[in-house]
Short mmCIF file of C-alpha atoms in Angstrom, two decimals:
data_model
loop_
_atom_site.label_atom_id
_atom_site.label_comp_id
_atom_site.label_asym_id
_atom_site.label_seq_id
_atom_site.Cartn_x
_atom_site.Cartn_y
_atom_site.Cartn_z
CA SER O 13 40.93 14.99 -1.37
CA LEU O 14 38.73 15.80 -3.58
CA PRO O 15 37.53 19.88 -4.53
CA GLY O 16 34.01 19.44 -3.90
CA GLN O 17 30.79 16.49 -4.39
CA VAL O 18 31.29 14.15 -7.47
CA VAL O 19 29.05 11.38 -9.54
CA GLY O 20 30.81 8.57 -10.10
CA LEU O 21 29.31 7.75 -14.13
CA ALA O 22 30.15 4.63 -16.06
CA ASP O 23 29.41 3.46 -19.56
CA ALA O 24 30.92 0.23 -20.93
CA GLU O 25 34.19 1.48 -21.61
CA ARG O 26 35.40 3.47 -19.66
CA SER O 27 34.99 5.51 -16.19
CA TRP O 28 34.98 8.27 -14.86
CA MET O 29 33.90 11.62 -11.70
CA VAL O 30 31.74 14.71 -12.20
CA GLY O 31 31.42 17.51 -10.13
CA PHE O 32 28.23 18.96 -9.28
CA GLY O 33 26.74 21.74 -7.09
CA ASN O 34 23.47 19.66 -6.83
CA LEU O 35 22.45 16.70 -7.82
CA LEU O 36 18.77 15.11 -8.21
CA LEU O 37 18.26 11.57 -8.26
CA ALA O 38 15.28 10.02 -11.12
CA THR O 39 15.81 6.16 -10.20
CA GLY O 40 12.32 4.87 -9.58
CA ALA O 41 11.39 1.49 -7.64
CA ARG O 42 12.52 -2.22 -8.06
CA ASP O 43 10.22 -5.06 -7.87
CA LEU O 44 9.74 -6.73 -4.48
CA PRO O 45 10.34 -10.67 -5.30
CA LEU O 46 9.46 -13.22 -2.73
CA ALA O 47 10.36 -16.75 -2.08
CA PHE O 48 8.12 -19.97 -2.74
CA PRO O 49 9.01 -23.11 -4.29
CA GLY O 50 9.46 -22.52 -7.78
CA TRP O 51 10.22 -19.20 -7.77
CA ILE O 52 13.39 -19.14 -9.49
CA GLN O 53 11.60 -20.97 -12.72
CA PRO O 54 12.00 -19.31 -16.30
CA GLY O 55 9.02 -17.10 -16.74
CA VAL O 56 8.14 -16.01 -12.83
CA MET O 57 8.84 -12.25 -13.23
CA GLY O 58 8.22 -8.76 -11.28
CA ALA O 59 5.99 -6.29 -12.32
CA THR O 60 7.91 -3.50 -13.37
CA ALA O 61 9.90 -6.62 -15.12
CA LEU O 62 6.98 -7.38 -17.74
CA SER O 63 6.55 -3.35 -17.89
CA LYS O 64 9.39 -2.98 -19.57
CA LEU O 65 9.92 -6.32 -21.36
CA LEU O 66 6.37 -4.82 -23.63
CA GLU O 67 6.29 -1.23 -23.01
CA LEU O 68 10.62 -0.59 -23.98
CA TYR O 69 11.86 -3.78 -24.90
CA ASP O 70 8.97 -5.29 -26.75
CA ALA O 71 10.84 -8.61 -26.03
CA PHE O 72 8.19 -10.52 -24.17
CA ALA O 73 7.02 -13.75 -25.42
CA GLY O 74 4.69 -15.45 -23.02
CA ARG O 75 0.94 -15.27 -24.17
CA ARG O 76 -1.02 -16.56 -20.62
CA ILE O 77 -0.64 -15.59 -17.59
CA VAL O 78 -1.12 -15.88 -13.80
CA ILE O 79 -0.55 -11.94 -11.52
CA ALA O 80 0.16 -12.27 -8.12
CA GLY O 81 -1.88 -9.05 -6.11
CA SER O 82 -4.56 -6.96 -6.82
CA HIS O 83 -3.51 -3.46 -4.83
CA ASP O 84 -3.00 -1.22 -8.63
CA LEU O 85 0.41 -2.80 -9.29
CA GLY O 86 -1.54 -5.94 -10.36
CA LEU O 87 -4.70 -4.72 -11.11
CA GLU O 88 -2.51 -1.60 -13.50
CA THR O 89 -0.17 -5.01 -14.96
CA ALA O 90 -3.14 -7.13 -16.22
CA LEU O 91 -4.49 -4.02 -18.44
CA LEU O 92 -1.80 -3.41 -19.74
CA ALA O 93 -0.63 -7.14 -20.30
CA ARG O 94 -4.47 -7.12 -21.21
CA ASP O 95 -3.74 -4.16 -23.50
CA LYS O 96 -0.97 -6.00 -25.18
CA GLY O 97 -3.29 -8.75 -26.35
CA LEU O 98 -2.41 -11.32 -23.48
CA GLU O 99 -4.03 -14.01 -21.86
CA ILE O 100 -4.63 -13.05 -18.80
CA ALA O 101 -5.72 -16.74 -17.08
CA ALA O 102 -6.76 -14.83 -13.32
CA VAL O 103 -4.97 -12.43 -10.78
CA VAL O 104 -4.98 -14.09 -7.43
CA GLU O 105 -4.94 -12.80 -3.72
CA VAL O 106 -3.91 -13.42 -0.79
CA ARG O 107 -5.94 -11.14 1.01
CA ALA O 108 -10.43 -12.36 0.98
CA THR O 109 -11.08 -8.99 -1.03
CA ALA O 110 -8.70 -8.01 -3.74
CA GLN O 111 -7.11 -3.91 -3.21
CA GLY O 112 -6.96 -2.28 -5.40
CA ASN O 113 -8.81 1.26 -7.04
CA PRO O 114 -12.21 0.15 -7.11
CA ASP O 115 -11.86 1.74 -10.82
CA LEU O 116 -9.42 -1.17 -11.95
CA GLN O 117 -11.00 -3.43 -10.74
CA GLN O 118 -14.31 -2.88 -12.45
CA GLN O 119 -12.52 -2.71 -15.80
CA LEU O 120 -11.07 -6.14 -15.59
CA ALA O 121 -14.46 -7.59 -14.21
CA ASP O 122 -15.65 -5.78 -18.32
CA ALA O 123 -12.85 -7.63 -19.49
CA GLY O 124 -13.73 -10.67 -17.44
CA ILE O 125 -10.62 -11.35 -15.86
CA PRO O 126 -11.07 -13.72 -12.45
CA ILE O 127 -9.46 -11.86 -9.40
CA LEU O 128 -9.27 -14.58 -6.77
CA CYS O 129 -8.95 -14.55 -3.20
CA ASN O 130 -8.02 -15.73 -0.60
CA CYS O 131 -5.57 -17.51 -3.30
CA TYR O 132 -1.68 -17.49 -3.96
CA PRO O 133 0.18 -19.68 -4.88
CA VAL O 134 2.77 -22.39 -3.86
CA GLU O 135 4.33 -24.03 -6.86
CA ALA O 136 5.61 -22.69 -9.53
CA SER O 137 6.53 -25.40 -11.85
CA GLY O 138 7.83 -25.98 -15.94
CA GLY O 139 10.20 -28.04 -18.06
CA ILE O 140 13.22 -27.02 -19.78
CA ASP O 141 11.12 -24.69 -21.48
CA GLY O 142 10.31 -22.57 -19.05
CA LEU O 143 7.35 -22.78 -16.92
CA GLU O 144 4.27 -24.14 -18.24
CA LYS O 145 1.67 -23.71 -14.48
CA VAL O 146 0.94 -22.56 -11.22
CA ALA O 147 -0.05 -24.77 -8.44
CA LEU O 148 -2.22 -22.78 -5.60
CA SER O 149 -3.80 -22.57 -2.55
CA ASP O 150 -6.94 -23.72 -3.52
CA GLY O 151 -5.46 -27.09 -4.53
CA SER O 152 -6.91 -25.98 -8.29
CA GLN O 153 -3.53 -25.61 -11.12
CA ILE O 154 -3.58 -23.29 -13.61
CA ALA O 155 -1.77 -23.91 -17.16
CA CYS O 156 0.58 -21.04 -17.83
CA ASP O 157 4.28 -19.38 -19.25
CA SER O 158 4.09 -16.80 -17.13
CA LEU O 159 3.62 -15.88 -13.34
CA VAL O 160 3.86 -12.13 -12.66
CA MET O 161 4.90 -11.50 -9.22
CA ALA O 162 2.69 -7.45 -9.07
CA VAL O 163 2.91 -7.75 -4.51
CA GLY O 164 4.85 -3.96 -4.53
CA GLN O 165 8.09 -2.29 -4.92
CA VAL O 166 11.06 -1.06 -3.44
CA PRO O 167 11.60 2.66 -3.95
CA MET O 168 15.45 2.62 -5.77
CA ILE O 169 17.79 4.74 -2.97
CA GLU O 170 21.01 2.28 -3.74
CA LEU O 171 22.88 6.47 -4.73
CA HIS O 172 21.28 7.92 -1.32
CA ASP O 173 23.30 4.83 1.21
CA SER O 174 25.58 4.90 -1.52
CA THR O 175 27.11 8.57 0.43
CA GLY O 176 25.52 7.54 3.85
CA GLY O 177 22.69 10.53 3.89
CA LYS O 178 19.41 10.09 6.24
CA ARG O 179 16.41 8.39 6.05
CA HIS O 180 12.72 6.66 7.36
CA PHE O 181 11.20 3.69 7.08
CA ASP O 182 7.37 4.83 5.78
CA GLY O 183 4.83 1.50 4.83
CA ALA O 184 2.25 3.64 2.76
CA ARG O 185 5.71 4.78 1.12
CA GLY O 186 7.28 1.68 0.31
CA GLY O 187 9.60 1.59 2.69
CA TRP O 188 12.82 3.09 3.55
CA ILE O 189 12.50 6.72 2.20
CA PRO O 190 15.19 8.75 1.56
CA GLU O 191 15.55 12.73 3.18
CA GLY O 192 17.31 15.03 0.61
CA ASP O 193 20.09 17.86 1.31
CA THR O 194 21.00 21.05 0.00
CA THR O 195 22.73 19.40 -2.83
CA ILE O 196 20.77 16.01 -3.07
CA ALA O 197 17.01 15.79 -3.89
CA PHE O 198 15.25 13.37 -5.39
CA ALA O 199 11.81 12.40 -7.99
CA GLY O 200 9.62 10.02 -9.33
CA LEU O 201 9.39 6.69 -7.03
CA CYS O 202 12.88 7.04 -5.04
CA ALA O 203 11.33 9.39 -3.16
CA GLY O 204 8.70 7.13 -1.72
CA LEU O 205 5.79 4.97 -3.64
CA PRO O 206 2.65 7.60 -4.29
CA ASP O 207 1.11 7.28 0.02
CA THR O 208 -2.97 6.43 -1.22
CA GLY O 209 -3.27 5.18 1.96
CA PHE O 210 -2.27 1.39 1.58
CA ASP O 211 0.27 0.12 3.94
CA HIS O 212 2.51 -1.46 1.54
CA ALA O 213 4.36 -2.79 4.68
CA ALA O 214 1.73 -4.74 6.25
CA TYR O 215 0.29 -6.09 3.00
CA ARG O 216 4.15 -7.32 1.89
CA ALA O 217 4.42 -9.13 4.98
CA ASP O 218 0.41 -10.75 4.33
CA TRP O 219 2.54 -11.82 1.51
CA MET O 220 5.11 -12.81 3.17
CA ASN O 221 3.95 -15.27 5.89
CA ALA O 222 1.34 -17.11 3.06
CA LEU O 223 4.01 -17.69 1.29
CA GLY O 224 6.78 -18.99 3.29
CA GLY O 225 4.18 -21.81 4.63
CA ALA O 226 5.44 -22.94 2.18
CA CYS O 227 8.09 -23.10 1.23
CA SER O 228 11.79 -26.08 3.39
CA GLY O 229 14.04 -25.58 4.09
CA ASP O 230 15.53 -26.25 0.99
CA THR O 231 13.34 -23.09 -0.88
CA ILE O 232 16.50 -20.78 -2.23
CA ILE O 233 16.08 -17.20 -0.69
CA CYS O 234 19.46 -15.88 -2.28
CA GLN O 235 19.95 -17.09 -5.74
CA CYS O 236 23.73 -15.39 -6.49
CA GLU O 237 24.80 -17.11 -3.18
CA GLU O 238 22.38 -19.80 -3.42
CA MET O 239 21.02 -19.11 0.50
CA THR O 240 18.66 -21.47 1.94
CA LEU O 241 15.91 -20.89 3.77
CA ALA O 242 17.44 -22.95 6.55
CA ASP O 243 20.87 -21.79 5.51
CA LEU O 244 18.70 -17.71 6.80
CA THR O 245 17.69 -18.85 9.61
CA GLY O 246 20.39 -21.32 10.04
CA VAL O 247 23.11 -18.58 9.67
CA GLN O 248 25.39 -20.16 7.90
CA PRO O 249 28.30 -19.51 5.86
CA PRO O 250 27.62 -20.55 2.00
CA ARG O 251 27.68 -24.28 1.39
CA TYR O 252 31.21 -24.16 -0.57
CA LEU O 253 33.00 -23.18 2.35
CA ASP O 254 33.69 -25.62 5.50
CA ARG O 255 30.75 -25.98 8.06
CA PRO O 256 32.33 -26.91 10.92
CA GLU O 257 30.81 -28.64 14.73
CA ALA O 258 31.08 -25.59 16.35
CA LEU O 259 29.14 -23.62 12.89
CA ARG O 260 26.65 -26.03 12.27
CA LYS O 261 24.75 -25.69 16.20
CA ARG O 262 24.07 -21.59 15.93
CA SER O 263 21.04 -19.47 14.49
CA LEU O 264 19.55 -17.04 14.73
CA GLN O 265 17.32 -17.24 17.41
CA THR O 266 21.32 -18.36 19.72
CA LEU O 267 22.39 -14.46 18.16
CA LEU O 268 19.05 -12.91 19.77
CA ARG O 269 19.42 -14.61 22.99
CA ASP O 270 22.76 -12.71 22.46
CA GLY O 271 20.56 -9.81 21.82
CA PRO O 272 18.84 -7.58 19.69
CA ALA O 273 19.82 -9.40 15.77
CA ASN O 274 22.03 -7.30 13.05
CA GLN O 275 21.45 -7.84 10.24
CA ASP O 276 24.84 -6.63 8.62
CA GLN O 277 26.39 -9.53 10.92
CA VAL O 278 24.11 -11.31 8.84
CA LYS O 279 24.43 -10.67 5.69
CA ARG O 280 28.39 -10.68 7.25
CA LEU O 281 28.02 -14.48 8.17
CA THR O 282 25.75 -15.82 5.82
CA ARG O 283 27.01 -13.66 2.39
CA GLY O 284 22.69 -13.97 1.94
CA GLY O 285 22.72 -9.88 -0.41
CA MET O 286 26.42 -9.79 -0.92
CA GLY O 287 26.16 -11.55 -5.23
CA GLN O 288 26.28 -9.98 -8.20
CA CYS O 289 22.91 -8.71 -7.67
CA GLN O 290 23.97 -6.98 -4.09
CA GLY O 291 21.54 -7.27 -2.95
CA ARG O 292 18.46 -6.59 -4.82
CA ARG O 293 16.77 -9.19 -5.23
CA CYS O 294 16.85 -10.74 -1.64
CA ARG O 295 17.38 -7.90 0.32
CA ASP O 296 14.61 -7.20 1.01
CA GLN O 297 12.70 -10.52 1.66
CA VAL O 298 15.57 -10.75 3.83
CA SER O 299 14.75 -8.45 6.33
CA MET O 300 11.94 -9.05 6.31
CA ILE O 301 12.09 -12.93 7.44
CA LEU O 302 14.44 -11.62 9.97
CA ALA O 303 11.18 -9.45 11.57
CA SER O 304 9.68 -12.01 11.62
CA GLU O 305 11.85 -14.51 12.83
CA SER O 306 12.85 -11.61 15.58
CA GLY O 307 9.40 -10.65 16.84
CA CYS O 308 10.03 -7.19 15.78
CA PRO O 309 8.88 -4.74 12.78
CA VAL O 310 10.29 -4.86 9.94
CA ALA O 311 11.53 -1.28 9.78
#
């Protein structure tokens, strides 16, 4: 019924459609959140969010931060925060060695910023004013007002998905990568992270497995729908709906006995990823949890 390809646009007052012959998407990448006790505490944020607050909005109120992740994203975030006058208490790294560019590591060493390896957050806690401290897996605690999760970024390909466009999974490029056609092309991080030979998918799995060990069944995974880890692995409906006895006997394992688990099926049964953010905050870690529980690759 349309004369050709169109893109829907909107601002604060109206929405409209514009026809196009060629479309270039440059939607960037979003932070990868990973759950652990206290990760929804005010003061816990992603590296991309911190960068926007510091450089674009000049609206960051924190003074002392801990950064999780020592690949280039984490190291660059630490240097940016230092240049903005913030105190970096530590960079924590789940693996045995720092993962980022050696030149960046040296800059942190010269600045006196410690990188704590074989270490990860097990709890973020605070009070009415936000984050106050982070407990680490080595038994220590660090006083801070901000915890920056710099484990990874995810290419923003939702607009491409809405067209039914093709994509493929590439762990070295940050996950699902869009494939253009004769009329739609991609630029910047939405086309994939720079391929430096680093396996982002394996790195994220190491972090998720470590942080997941600190989670209990009541740890929130999807904030919008208040879906817990137990709700997800139990494939249970939202807590604002009734849970008949037959549903309480269901779990991801019972679904797996019937065949490969379908992510869309799990979404419909649990409403995970169907809240206000449409899965942008939980979709990727839900995929990783389901893959781990199912014993299959995240792709």
